[in-house]
Amino acid sequence: MSFLRPNGIAVVGASEGSVWTRSLLHNLETVGGGPVHLVNPKGGRQFGRPVARSIGELSDVDTAFVVLSAQRVLPALREATDIGVRNAVVLASGFAEAGTDGQRRQAELAALAAETGLRVLGPNSLGLLNLCDGVGMLASGLQLPAPGTVAVVSQSGGLSRAVLRLANAHGVGISHVVTTGNESVIDCADVIDALLDDGRSRCIAVFAESVRRPRAFLDAATRALAAGVPVVLLKVGRTDAGQRVSAAHTGGLANDHAILAGLLRQHGVVEVDSLEDLVVVAGLLARTGRLPGNRVAVLSPSGGRCTLIADEAQAAGVDLPALQPATRAKVDEVLGTPVAVSNPLDVTGAFVTEPSVFRRLLDALAADGSIDLVVVALDLPDPGTPAARVLERLFADMREVSASGPLPVLLLETTYAELTPSRELLQRELGIEWSLPGVHHGLRALARALWWSQVVVSRDTADVASVDLPGSMSEFVAREVLGRFGVPLVPAVLARTADDAVAAAFRVGFPVVVKVSSPSLAHKSDVGGVVLDVRDAPSVAAAFTRVVSVAAEVDGALVSPMRTGGLELIVGVLDHPQWGPLLAVGLGGVLAEALRDTVWRGLPVSPDEIGRMLGELRGRALLDGVRGIPPADRERLVAAIAAVTRAGLGLRGQFEALEINPLFVRGDVVEALDALIVRGAA
């Protein structure tokens, strides 16, 4: 978009008394961007420049930077469009965030843009920096960042300044800064698209209070992922909306942020939860791009640091696999000391007295076969000290190993250290481009970079045949429908009399579960419509009589074998009015709403993505086996969930929610114990 590279800028409302005008002109003079014209009804001269009384007096302008009060913005923009201005930045507040009058003003601004094709940043925008082309159109007094490859997109002008201060402190170079403000016209999705078209940013860092057009944002994120450009997002306002949208548990588990968070992951967006992580993760990904794998080895000359890193790595989700036996033997040979060979590896101080030690250890790790990345945990020395000279060869070896093969080597410092001029000089002398700043933030950033590197948006695009839902939707009918899509179901016999129920119990084997099948009951257990662990014929007959009495309209009772000693999941598809069909996977069974351990994705979804969903559950360790429950057969579990997604696609437009709760999992046994389909409104 041309708003990133204006050909001529008019500062409308320019005044020597305005701190905004002073900051804007300082940045334009320092970075570039022009020609620049000043507009003020008083005319004359300001800032040593001639001032036009009206933008209509100008001819070589395609961008208006409006430094006027909210009430004066619309007339100024109308006048600007009359002379062919196509881009505008609106600094003023007092629009949608300012009550009824402000909302009216913003609606009028958006209508003017729609009518004329005017592209507007703001209101409430500080403008933009484009360090690639030398455009300093930002009304903010700050230390300008160093040029680089990280683009910053922020709805908040004030926080964009904080991000740039952090970028300067961490040595993260910036390509662009765009502040979108109220997003009356141009929003984050538009800016991401423009940055991708430009092609010079290797990572895009986004601060957002809201996502104005979620679908457009996800489309832009998908395009970025395909281009190998990570999008790192800090979204604030992550509270539950708590709106129930259906009679199913799945609907009760839905909230705006939970759904959006799942969709963001599905589209490769890296979410962070602090400004520090936003900058560090973006800085790391801009330098590394896609990493080859997630198996990390750590080398450090401090045993205490190794222990600290092991703890933080586990908390962050960084995999530190055990070294291969041949590698351990090689390490013993290289170090020549009786140290415990583990990962992280304490290399002691041997590399100081024998410089070749470090390179030989790196070569051993490169040959290991089970390592994708090496992290060297080492603090930089003070400039000018003997230690600085000793480390020159170490860092040269790091660069050579990274450049000569598929094993990247990263530097991790113990604590965050600001990039002072003397430190910057030392890094240049040692040939260090960048380091991970501190064990905590550094490993969190690494975990996110590794996650992004493994994400592949591979949607299951196989055709799914449509199936028409029958009018009555009892559990018996829901089972029949879901079974047609391959959903694995616990055996069940529909009994219409007590004698039928007893015969069914002998057929499926005691103990059994007896439950009502009724189109009018969503949650049978809430009204006594389920009897568990029934162990003899008289009890089956009594259970049948009991459950069929809880509803006026019944098909009969379902008799199934009792399943115990397994894990219960909830798997459902919600036909969301905004997002379309959404897959929910969670833990809990009858406790699903209490635990609220649920993740979401949009359909269609690939088996790999389903596997990642299971890995995001807080209770994911339960799938590995606990208290006598064998580990879940992940392949069978993923296949069962995939069958539910096929049902969601094949029935789309006919239901509000469909749900398996619980999905019973015990080793290689994966069965739907209860099925529910809630029809959509007629």
XYZ file of C-alpha atoms in Angstrom:
682
model
C 0.000 0.000 0.000
C 1.217 3.500 -0.796
C 0.573 4.666 2.780
C 3.874 2.973 3.704
C 5.781 5.070 1.135
C 4.166 8.509 0.753
C 5.331 10.693 -2.129
C 4.368 13.973 -0.489
C 3.143 14.748 3.025
C 0.968 17.615 4.229
C 0.975 18.220 7.982
C -2.504 19.685 8.446
C -2.805 21.785 11.603
C 0.953 22.202 12.006
C 1.901 24.463 14.915
C 5.130 25.318 16.677
C 3.211 25.004 19.931
C 2.288 21.378 19.250
C 4.559 18.701 20.698
C 3.066 16.299 18.148
C 4.094 18.511 15.225
C 7.579 18.992 16.659
C 8.078 15.246 17.118
C 6.696 14.472 13.667
C 8.927 16.986 11.888
C 11.977 15.849 13.871
C 11.417 12.246 12.769
C 10.745 13.254 9.171
C 13.973 15.253 9.108
C 15.964 12.483 10.818
C 14.615 9.437 8.973
C 13.263 11.015 5.815
C 9.965 11.284 3.970
C 8.988 14.038 1.703
C 8.494 16.488 0.364
C 6.826 17.791 3.532
C 4.407 20.739 3.552
C 2.863 22.558 6.525
C -0.780 23.620 6.550
C -2.346 26.073 8.997
C -5.140 28.623 8.373
C -2.878 31.372 9.769
C -0.312 30.873 7.003
C 3.043 32.633 7.414
C 6.093 30.658 8.513
C 6.607 28.046 11.214
C 9.636 25.899 11.959
C 11.474 28.075 9.460
C 9.185 26.835 6.672
C 6.427 28.486 4.649
C 2.924 27.464 5.746
C 0.010 26.987 3.330
C -3.344 28.314 4.528
C -5.164 25.378 2.951
C -4.230 21.936 1.665
C -5.961 22.991 -1.517
C -2.964 25.218 -2.260
C -0.721 22.141 -2.613
C -0.268 19.866 -5.595
C 2.433 17.260 -4.886
C 0.766 15.593 -1.854
C -0.671 12.089 -1.553
C -0.730 11.840 2.265
C -2.270 14.112 4.893
C -1.078 13.892 8.505
C -3.916 15.607 10.382
C -2.911 17.282 13.672
C -6.307 18.794 14.472
C -8.985 18.339 17.114
C -11.600 15.671 16.479
C -14.268 18.207 15.486
C -12.063 19.639 12.698
C -10.839 16.362 11.184
C -13.717 15.616 8.778
C -13.705 18.994 6.986
C -9.928 18.753 6.587
C -10.153 15.267 5.095
C -12.900 16.265 2.679
C -10.716 19.104 1.450
C -7.749 16.714 1.154
C -9.668 14.227 -0.978
C -10.690 17.055 -3.311
C -7.040 17.464 -4.393
C -6.459 13.729 -4.783
C -5.003 12.822 -1.385
C -5.370 9.071 -0.944
C -3.736 8.450 2.451
C -4.306 10.069 5.834
C -3.132 9.743 9.407
C -5.538 11.051 12.039
C -3.827 11.818 15.330
C -6.794 13.046 17.357
C -8.720 11.107 19.961
C -12.403 11.795 20.583
C -13.891 9.296 18.162
C -15.328 5.831 18.811
C -13.816 5.705 22.297
C -15.560 8.953 23.302
C -19.260 8.177 23.559
C -22.126 8.794 21.138
C -20.717 11.933 19.505
C -17.341 10.311 18.959
C -18.918 7.178 17.506
C -20.885 9.342 15.095
C -17.714 11.154 14.023
C -15.906 7.879 13.413
C -18.816 6.516 11.391
C -18.730 9.660 9.238
C -14.980 9.282 8.770
C -15.397 5.669 7.672
C -18.203 6.652 5.298
C -15.990 9.341 3.721
C -13.235 6.781 3.234
C -15.638 4.303 1.633
C -16.951 7.007 -0.696
C -13.578 8.385 -1.789
C -11.184 5.449 -1.372
C -9.221 7.343 1.283
C -6.929 5.074 3.326
C -6.905 6.225 6.942
C -4.630 5.299 9.833
C -6.457 6.129 13.040
C -8.029 8.065 14.609
C -5.771 7.866 17.656
C -2.768 6.999 15.468
C 0.756 8.331 15.871
C 1.560 7.418 12.269
C 4.301 5.146 11.011
C 8.005 4.566 10.500
C 9.386 2.873 7.416
C 13.097 2.453 8.012
C 13.507 0.414 4.825
C 12.612 3.403 2.644
C 13.465 6.235 5.026
C 10.005 7.442 6.098
C 9.762 8.961 9.584
C 6.047 9.828 9.606
C 5.619 9.230 13.352
C 4.477 11.879 15.826
C 6.363 10.485 18.787
C 9.393 11.678 20.681
C 11.572 8.620 21.053
C 15.003 7.241 20.383
C 14.695 5.920 16.878
C 15.332 2.181 16.548
C 18.114 0.599 14.578
C 17.106 -0.638 11.117
C 16.361 -4.344 10.927
C 13.768 -6.891 9.872
C 11.071 -6.823 12.609
C 7.891 -4.911 11.765
C 5.768 -3.601 14.638
C 2.003 -3.119 14.258
C 0.298 -1.589 17.280
C -3.208 -0.363 17.980
C -1.720 1.648 20.843
C 0.594 4.516 20.023
C 1.839 4.759 23.589
C 2.731 1.106 23.796
C 4.450 1.251 20.425
C 6.941 3.592 22.104
C 7.463 1.033 24.877
C 8.022 -1.704 22.283
C 10.632 0.403 20.514
C 12.444 1.135 23.791
C 12.579 -2.605 24.454
C 13.771 -3.236 20.896
C 16.608 -0.766 21.386
C 17.521 -2.347 24.734
C 17.543 -5.872 23.260
C 19.284 -4.984 20.009
C 16.262 -5.880 17.866
C 16.326 -4.053 14.539
C 13.094 -2.621 13.135
C 11.862 -2.425 9.553
C 8.507 -0.705 10.085
C 6.312 0.665 12.865
C 2.625 1.224 12.100
C 0.185 2.504 14.740
C -3.396 1.734 13.728
C -5.287 3.407 16.592
C -9.078 3.078 16.366
C -8.845 1.303 12.985
C -11.714 3.178 11.383
C -10.452 2.111 7.941
C -7.010 0.447 7.941
C -6.640 -2.303 10.541
C -3.968 -4.791 11.608
C -4.928 -7.282 8.908
C -4.490 -4.628 6.202
C -1.074 -3.674 7.557
C 0.108 -7.297 7.717
C -0.943 -7.732 4.094
C 0.906 -4.552 3.108
C 4.052 -5.684 4.925
C 3.907 -9.059 3.194
C 3.542 -7.305 -0.165
C 6.590 -5.197 0.720
C 8.545 -8.374 1.511
C 11.340 -6.914 3.639
C 10.140 -7.850 7.131
C 11.171 -11.256 8.452
C 8.820 -11.128 11.436
C 5.709 -9.079 12.308
C 5.050 -8.184 15.966
C 1.463 -7.128 16.715
C -0.010 -5.471 19.807
C -3.813 -5.578 19.744
C -6.565 -4.719 22.170
C -9.132 -6.213 19.792
C -9.175 -7.951 16.439
C -11.614 -5.860 14.418
C -11.940 -8.263 11.480
C -10.978 -11.687 12.827
C -11.441 -13.550 9.556
C -9.286 -11.060 7.659
C -6.654 -11.273 10.386
C -6.573 -15.072 10.130
C -6.359 -14.869 6.339
C -3.384 -12.497 6.658
C -1.767 -14.813 9.223
C -2.206 -17.794 6.892
C -0.572 -15.843 4.093
C 2.297 -14.892 6.415
C 2.825 -18.510 7.454
C 2.927 -19.610 3.823
C 5.555 -16.919 3.189
C 7.627 -18.044 6.188
C 7.048 -14.755 8.053
C 6.086 -15.332 11.709
C 3.315 -13.197 13.205
C 3.832 -12.689 16.954
C 0.782 -11.343 18.785
C 0.247 -9.799 22.195
C -3.512 -9.493 22.578
C -4.840 -7.915 25.737
C -8.404 -8.117 27.056
C -8.399 -11.915 27.252
C -11.389 -12.340 29.584
C -14.135 -14.912 29.076
C -17.271 -13.705 27.347
C -19.104 -16.550 29.060
C -21.985 -16.689 26.614
C -23.781 -19.998 26.256
C -24.695 -20.517 22.627
C -26.271 -23.954 22.727
C -27.760 -26.586 24.976
C -24.616 -28.723 24.704
C -21.621 -28.566 27.036
C -19.597 -27.594 23.974
C -21.525 -24.347 23.714
C -21.067 -23.681 27.417
C -17.328 -24.028 27.008
C -17.185 -21.468 24.189
C -15.933 -17.958 24.790
C -14.552 -15.346 22.455
C -10.917 -15.516 23.529
C -10.756 -19.310 23.833
C -12.063 -19.707 20.292
C -9.870 -16.963 18.844
C -6.788 -18.338 20.619
C -7.336 -21.771 19.082
C -7.852 -20.328 15.620
C -4.752 -18.171 15.955
C -2.647 -21.241 16.764
C -4.197 -23.106 13.864
C -3.083 -20.297 11.554
C 0.457 -20.170 12.922
C 0.174 -17.011 15.051
C 2.594 -17.005 18.002
C 0.764 -15.622 21.044
C 2.742 -14.048 23.884
C 1.594 -12.480 27.127
C 4.038 -9.628 27.776
C 5.690 -6.789 25.894
C 9.081 -8.270 26.766
C 8.166 -11.579 25.164
C 6.682 -9.794 22.141
C 10.034 -8.155 21.435
C 12.277 -11.100 22.328
C 10.253 -13.695 20.389
C 10.013 -11.437 17.337
C 13.739 -10.687 17.518
C 14.606 -14.380 17.730
C 12.333 -15.479 14.881
C 13.521 -12.656 12.642
C 17.067 -14.023 13.024
C 16.449 -17.764 12.906
C 13.401 -18.201 10.698
C 12.174 -21.788 10.723
C 14.290 -23.961 13.011
C 15.014 -27.566 11.932
C 13.507 -29.323 14.952
C 12.610 -29.005 18.612
C 15.320 -31.147 20.282
C 17.707 -28.830 22.113
C 21.115 -29.414 23.715
C 22.541 -26.903 26.188
C 26.232 -26.304 26.948
C 27.317 -24.179 29.906
C 30.442 -23.817 32.086
C 28.287 -23.591 35.237
C 26.550 -26.468 36.980
C 24.208 -24.073 38.776
C 23.226 -22.463 35.505
C 22.585 -25.918 34.034
C 20.148 -26.731 36.850
C 18.380 -23.387 36.455
C 18.046 -23.949 32.713
C 16.703 -27.476 33.201
C 13.936 -26.138 35.462
C 13.038 -23.247 33.181
C 13.150 -25.414 30.046
C 10.645 -27.833 31.524
C 8.348 -24.969 32.520
C 8.619 -23.398 29.056
C 8.145 -26.702 27.203
C 11.618 -26.900 25.648
C 12.655 -30.508 24.987
C 16.137 -31.377 26.319
C 16.601 -35.005 25.220
C 19.230 -37.323 26.646
C 22.403 -37.511 24.581
C 23.151 -40.669 22.610
C 25.622 -43.167 24.191
C 28.242 -42.451 21.514
C 27.924 -38.732 22.197
C 28.311 -39.244 25.949
C 31.451 -41.280 25.324
C 32.836 -38.557 23.068
C 32.094 -35.908 25.727
C 33.952 -37.999 28.326
C 36.880 -38.212 25.958
C 36.905 -34.469 25.192
C 36.554 -33.258 28.777
C 38.798 -35.898 30.296
C 37.168 -35.322 33.689
C 34.657 -37.423 35.642
C 31.651 -35.125 35.075
C 28.064 -36.277 34.745
C 27.258 -36.215 31.026
C 23.704 -34.917 30.806
C 21.641 -32.322 28.995
C 22.177 -29.484 29.933
C 25.888 -30.331 29.878
C 28.259 -28.732 32.373
C 31.442 -28.283 30.324
C 33.307 -26.945 33.392
C 36.040 -24.412 32.689
C 38.006 -26.697 30.391
C 37.336 -24.586 27.299
C 39.206 -21.668 28.919
C 42.446 -23.606 29.326
C 42.033 -25.649 26.136
C 40.236 -23.650 23.401
C 39.688 -26.687 21.162
C 37.395 -28.311 23.752
C 34.387 -26.240 22.847
C 34.609 -26.930 19.112
C 35.047 -30.651 19.694
C 31.929 -30.691 21.875
C 29.940 -28.852 19.198
C 31.132 -31.356 16.594
C 30.062 -34.234 18.857
C 26.568 -32.749 19.204
C 26.335 -32.142 15.459
C 27.004 -35.856 14.918
C 24.556 -36.975 17.626
C 21.533 -37.343 15.328
C 19.029 -36.611 18.087
C 19.826 -32.902 18.459
C 18.382 -30.121 16.270
C 19.685 -27.022 18.032
C 22.461 -26.090 20.470
C 22.147 -23.357 23.092
C 25.346 -22.054 24.663
C 24.523 -20.604 28.082
C 27.268 -18.116 28.810
C 27.398 -14.530 30.044
C 29.402 -12.017 28.087
C 32.450 -10.674 29.937
C 33.145 -7.025 30.633
C 34.732 -5.236 27.672
C 38.531 -5.149 27.599
C 39.038 -8.014 30.046
C 41.199 -11.117 29.402
C 38.027 -13.198 29.392
C 36.775 -11.266 26.374
C 39.850 -12.290 24.401
C 39.506 -15.936 25.505
C 35.939 -16.045 24.183
C 36.806 -14.806 20.703
C 37.596 -18.322 19.481
C 34.517 -19.783 21.187
C 32.176 -17.419 19.340
C 34.050 -17.955 16.096
C 33.421 -21.705 16.504
C 29.728 -21.039 17.194
C 29.400 -19.020 13.986
C 31.264 -21.607 11.926
C 29.197 -24.564 13.171
C 25.948 -22.653 12.559
C 27.019 -21.604 9.078
C 28.479 -24.931 7.947
C 25.665 -27.320 8.763
C 22.058 -27.842 9.845
C 22.767 -27.345 13.578
C 21.996 -23.757 14.659
C 23.856 -22.486 17.725
C 22.297 -19.756 19.885
C 23.753 -17.788 22.787
C 21.711 -17.592 26.016
C 22.670 -15.217 28.798
C 21.689 -15.812 32.408
C 19.980 -12.470 32.943
C 18.738 -9.627 30.819
C 21.456 -7.107 30.018
C 20.645 -3.834 28.266
C 22.501 -3.114 25.039
C 24.700 -0.252 26.191
C 27.224 1.336 23.788
C 30.130 -0.521 25.427
C 28.249 -3.812 25.265
C 27.344 -3.193 21.637
C 31.025 -2.590 20.900
C 31.976 -5.837 22.677
C 29.404 -7.816 20.703
C 30.776 -6.430 17.455
C 34.329 -7.317 18.499
C 33.253 -10.876 19.361
C 31.127 -11.227 16.227
C 27.893 -11.737 18.185
C 24.816 -10.581 16.333
C 22.369 -11.264 19.156
C 21.798 -13.268 22.327
C 18.733 -14.596 24.113
C 18.262 -12.135 26.994
C 17.984 -14.116 30.216
C 17.104 -17.698 31.060
C 13.411 -17.044 31.737
C 12.503 -14.830 28.770
C 15.076 -16.493 26.529
C 13.750 -20.022 26.950
C 10.130 -18.874 26.685
C 11.041 -17.188 23.417
C 12.862 -20.292 22.210
C 9.846 -22.481 23.028
C 7.598 -20.265 20.934
C 10.077 -20.173 18.056
C 10.302 -23.973 18.117
C 6.500 -24.242 18.176
C 6.139 -21.941 15.187
C 8.811 -23.882 13.335
C 6.786 -27.074 13.686
C 3.428 -25.615 12.680
C 2.217 -26.539 9.230
C -1.263 -25.448 8.250
C -2.319 -28.641 6.495
C -6.073 -28.685 6.342
C -7.950 -31.849 5.604
C -9.608 -30.926 2.325
C -11.043 -34.337 1.498
C -14.658 -34.193 0.351
C -17.190 -35.143 3.016
C -20.585 -36.356 1.896
C -23.542 -34.437 3.265
C -26.105 -36.292 5.368
C -29.620 -35.053 6.102
C -30.604 -35.084 9.738
C -33.900 -36.760 10.589
C -36.555 -34.736 12.376
C -36.331 -36.491 15.765
C -32.941 -36.306 17.456
C -32.735 -38.720 20.383
C -29.417 -40.269 21.385
C -30.315 -43.427 19.482
C -30.765 -41.385 16.300
C -27.616 -39.314 17.017
C -25.613 -42.541 17.341
C -26.911 -43.761 13.995
C -25.955 -40.489 12.305
C -22.470 -40.220 13.848
C -21.737 -43.858 13.126
C -22.120 -43.157 9.407
C -19.071 -40.864 9.642
C -16.945 -43.481 11.409
C -17.274 -42.210 14.982
C -16.419 -45.200 17.242
C -19.399 -45.936 19.524
C -19.778 -48.107 22.586
C -22.145 -51.029 21.799
C -25.752 -50.146 22.632
C -29.128 -51.831 22.206
C -32.376 -49.848 22.167
C -34.900 -51.499 24.488
C -38.568 -50.532 24.315
C -39.724 -52.697 27.241
C -38.226 -53.888 30.511
C -37.947 -57.425 29.124
C -36.098 -56.061 26.083
C -33.703 -54.281 28.428
C -32.946 -57.448 30.395
C -32.308 -59.382 27.175
C -30.045 -56.600 25.940
C -28.046 -56.676 29.181
C -27.333 -60.371 28.760
C -26.418 -59.686 25.159
C -23.850 -56.928 25.838
C -22.628 -58.351 29.159
C -22.952 -57.210 32.775
C -22.466 -54.728 34.344
C -24.402 -52.338 32.127
C -25.538 -48.755 31.813
C -29.230 -48.046 31.239
C -30.184 -44.593 29.967
C -33.189 -42.968 28.408
C -33.182 -42.132 24.698
C -35.332 -39.047 24.262
C -35.335 -36.214 21.702
C -36.335 -33.774 24.452
C -33.418 -34.363 26.847
C -29.940 -32.925 26.247
C -28.401 -33.892 29.586
C -29.992 -37.114 30.802
C -27.978 -37.503 34.010
C -29.293 -34.173 35.331
C -32.839 -35.586 35.605
C -32.105 -39.171 36.620
C -32.199 -40.522 33.096
C -29.028 -42.631 33.518
C -28.375 -45.579 35.827
C -24.777 -46.829 36.023
C -23.192 -50.140 36.981
C -26.344 -52.287 36.838
C -25.351 -55.873 37.696
C -28.400 -58.178 37.501
C -31.658 -58.695 35.615
C -34.099 -57.332 38.263
C -31.986 -54.184 38.586
C -31.996 -53.736 34.799
C -35.805 -53.938 34.709
C -36.066 -51.412 37.544
C -33.557 -49.108 35.880
C -35.526 -49.247 32.620
C -38.757 -48.265 34.361
C -37.009 -45.424 36.144
C -35.235 -43.835 33.180
C -38.126 -43.916 30.715
C -40.289 -42.079 33.259
C -38.160 -38.902 33.263
C -39.413 -37.612 29.891
C -42.756 -37.541 28.123
C -41.289 -38.361 24.710
C -38.948 -41.362 24.623
C -37.662 -43.895 22.093
C -36.925 -46.331 24.881
C -33.743 -47.013 26.846
C -30.233 -47.697 25.607
C -28.416 -50.587 27.269
C -24.611 -50.539 26.995
C -21.698 -52.296 28.701
C -20.315 -50.339 31.657
C -16.891 -48.799 30.971
C -14.570 -47.963 33.875
C -10.923 -47.290 34.499
C -10.379 -44.919 31.628
C -10.029 -41.244 30.835
C -13.046 -39.171 29.809
C -12.824 -36.464 27.140
C -15.336 -34.152 25.570
C -15.238 -33.764 21.782
C -17.719 -31.599 19.983
C -18.416 -29.378 17.000
C -20.129 -26.031 17.453
C -21.658 -24.342 14.405
C -20.658 -20.836 15.437
C -22.564 -17.917 13.883
C -19.319 -16.018 13.164
C -16.686 -18.704 12.630
C -18.686 -21.584 11.179
C -17.996 -25.123 12.460
C -15.507 -25.215 15.341
C -13.944 -28.305 16.893
C -13.662 -28.441 20.693
C -11.496 -31.027 22.465
C -11.241 -31.124 26.238
C -10.993 -33.151 29.398
C -13.678 -33.767 31.945
C -16.718 -35.789 30.925
C -19.430 -34.663 33.369
C -16.924 -32.166 34.821
C -16.173 -30.548 31.463
C -17.668 -27.168 32.345
C -16.045 -27.160 35.783
C -12.564 -27.973 34.476
C -12.827 -25.819 31.321
C -9.719 -27.490 29.916
C -10.735 -27.144 26.296
C -9.035 -26.071 23.070
C -10.636 -24.979 19.805
C -9.934 -25.104 16.073
C -11.868 -24.256 12.926
C -12.942 -26.978 10.500
C -11.556 -28.538 8.447
C -8.643 -29.596 10.646
C -5.834 -32.033 9.890
C -4.841 -35.024 12.059
C -1.548 -33.264 12.845
C -3.467 -30.266 14.132
C -5.678 -32.522 16.269
C -2.489 -33.937 17.775
C -1.332 -30.413 18.605
C -4.694 -29.706 20.235
C -4.238 -32.666 22.562
C -0.782 -31.324 23.415
C -2.263 -27.964 24.449
C -4.587 -29.409 27.115
C -3.526 -28.532 30.640
C -4.236 -32.137 31.618
C -2.376 -33.619 28.627
C -0.150 -35.695 30.942
C -3.213 -37.834 31.751
C -3.118 -39.154 28.190
C 0.272 -40.694 28.985
C -1.284 -42.914 31.656
C -2.014 -42.345 35.335
C -3.046 -44.469 38.349
C -3.569 -47.705 36.489
C -5.004 -46.138 33.340
C -2.792 -47.190 30.404
C -1.459 -44.550 27.998
C -3.907 -43.498 25.320
C -3.398 -44.828 21.818
C -2.858 -41.400 20.256
C -3.396 -42.649 16.706
C -6.806 -44.149 17.543
C -7.778 -41.099 19.581
C -6.874 -38.704 16.779
C -8.778 -40.876 14.291
C -11.881 -40.802 16.503
C -11.735 -37.013 16.805
C -11.207 -36.724 13.047
C -14.402 -38.752 12.530
C -16.298 -36.229 14.671
C -14.960 -33.417 12.453
C -16.213 -35.267 9.363
C -19.642 -35.393 10.958
C -19.470 -31.669 11.645
C -18.696 -30.951 7.996
C -21.193 -33.453 6.600
C -24.030 -32.063 8.736
C -23.100 -28.384 8.423
C -26.040 -26.012 8.428
C -28.360 -28.462 10.182
C -27.135 -28.385 13.775
C -26.167 -25.976 16.498
C -23.859 -28.396 18.292
C -22.904 -32.042 18.156
C -21.048 -33.629 20.990
C -19.424 -36.780 22.295
C -19.330 -36.534 26.079
C -17.684 -38.559 27.294
C -15.292 -40.006 24.783
C -13.874 -42.928 26.767
C -10.160 -43.612 26.329
C -8.287 -46.537 27.837
C -5.217 -47.658 25.926
C -6.385 -48.649 22.451
C -10.063 -48.558 23.467
C -11.605 -45.292 22.250
C -15.416 -45.163 22.345
C -18.158 -42.569 22.437
C -20.236 -43.329 25.515
C -22.823 -40.619 24.883
C -23.853 -38.755 21.741
C -25.804 -35.525 21.383
C -26.859 -33.494 18.358
C -28.689 -30.222 18.929
C -30.538 -29.174 15.793
C -30.221 -25.621 14.542
C -33.078 -23.182 14.482
C -35.548 -23.888 11.709
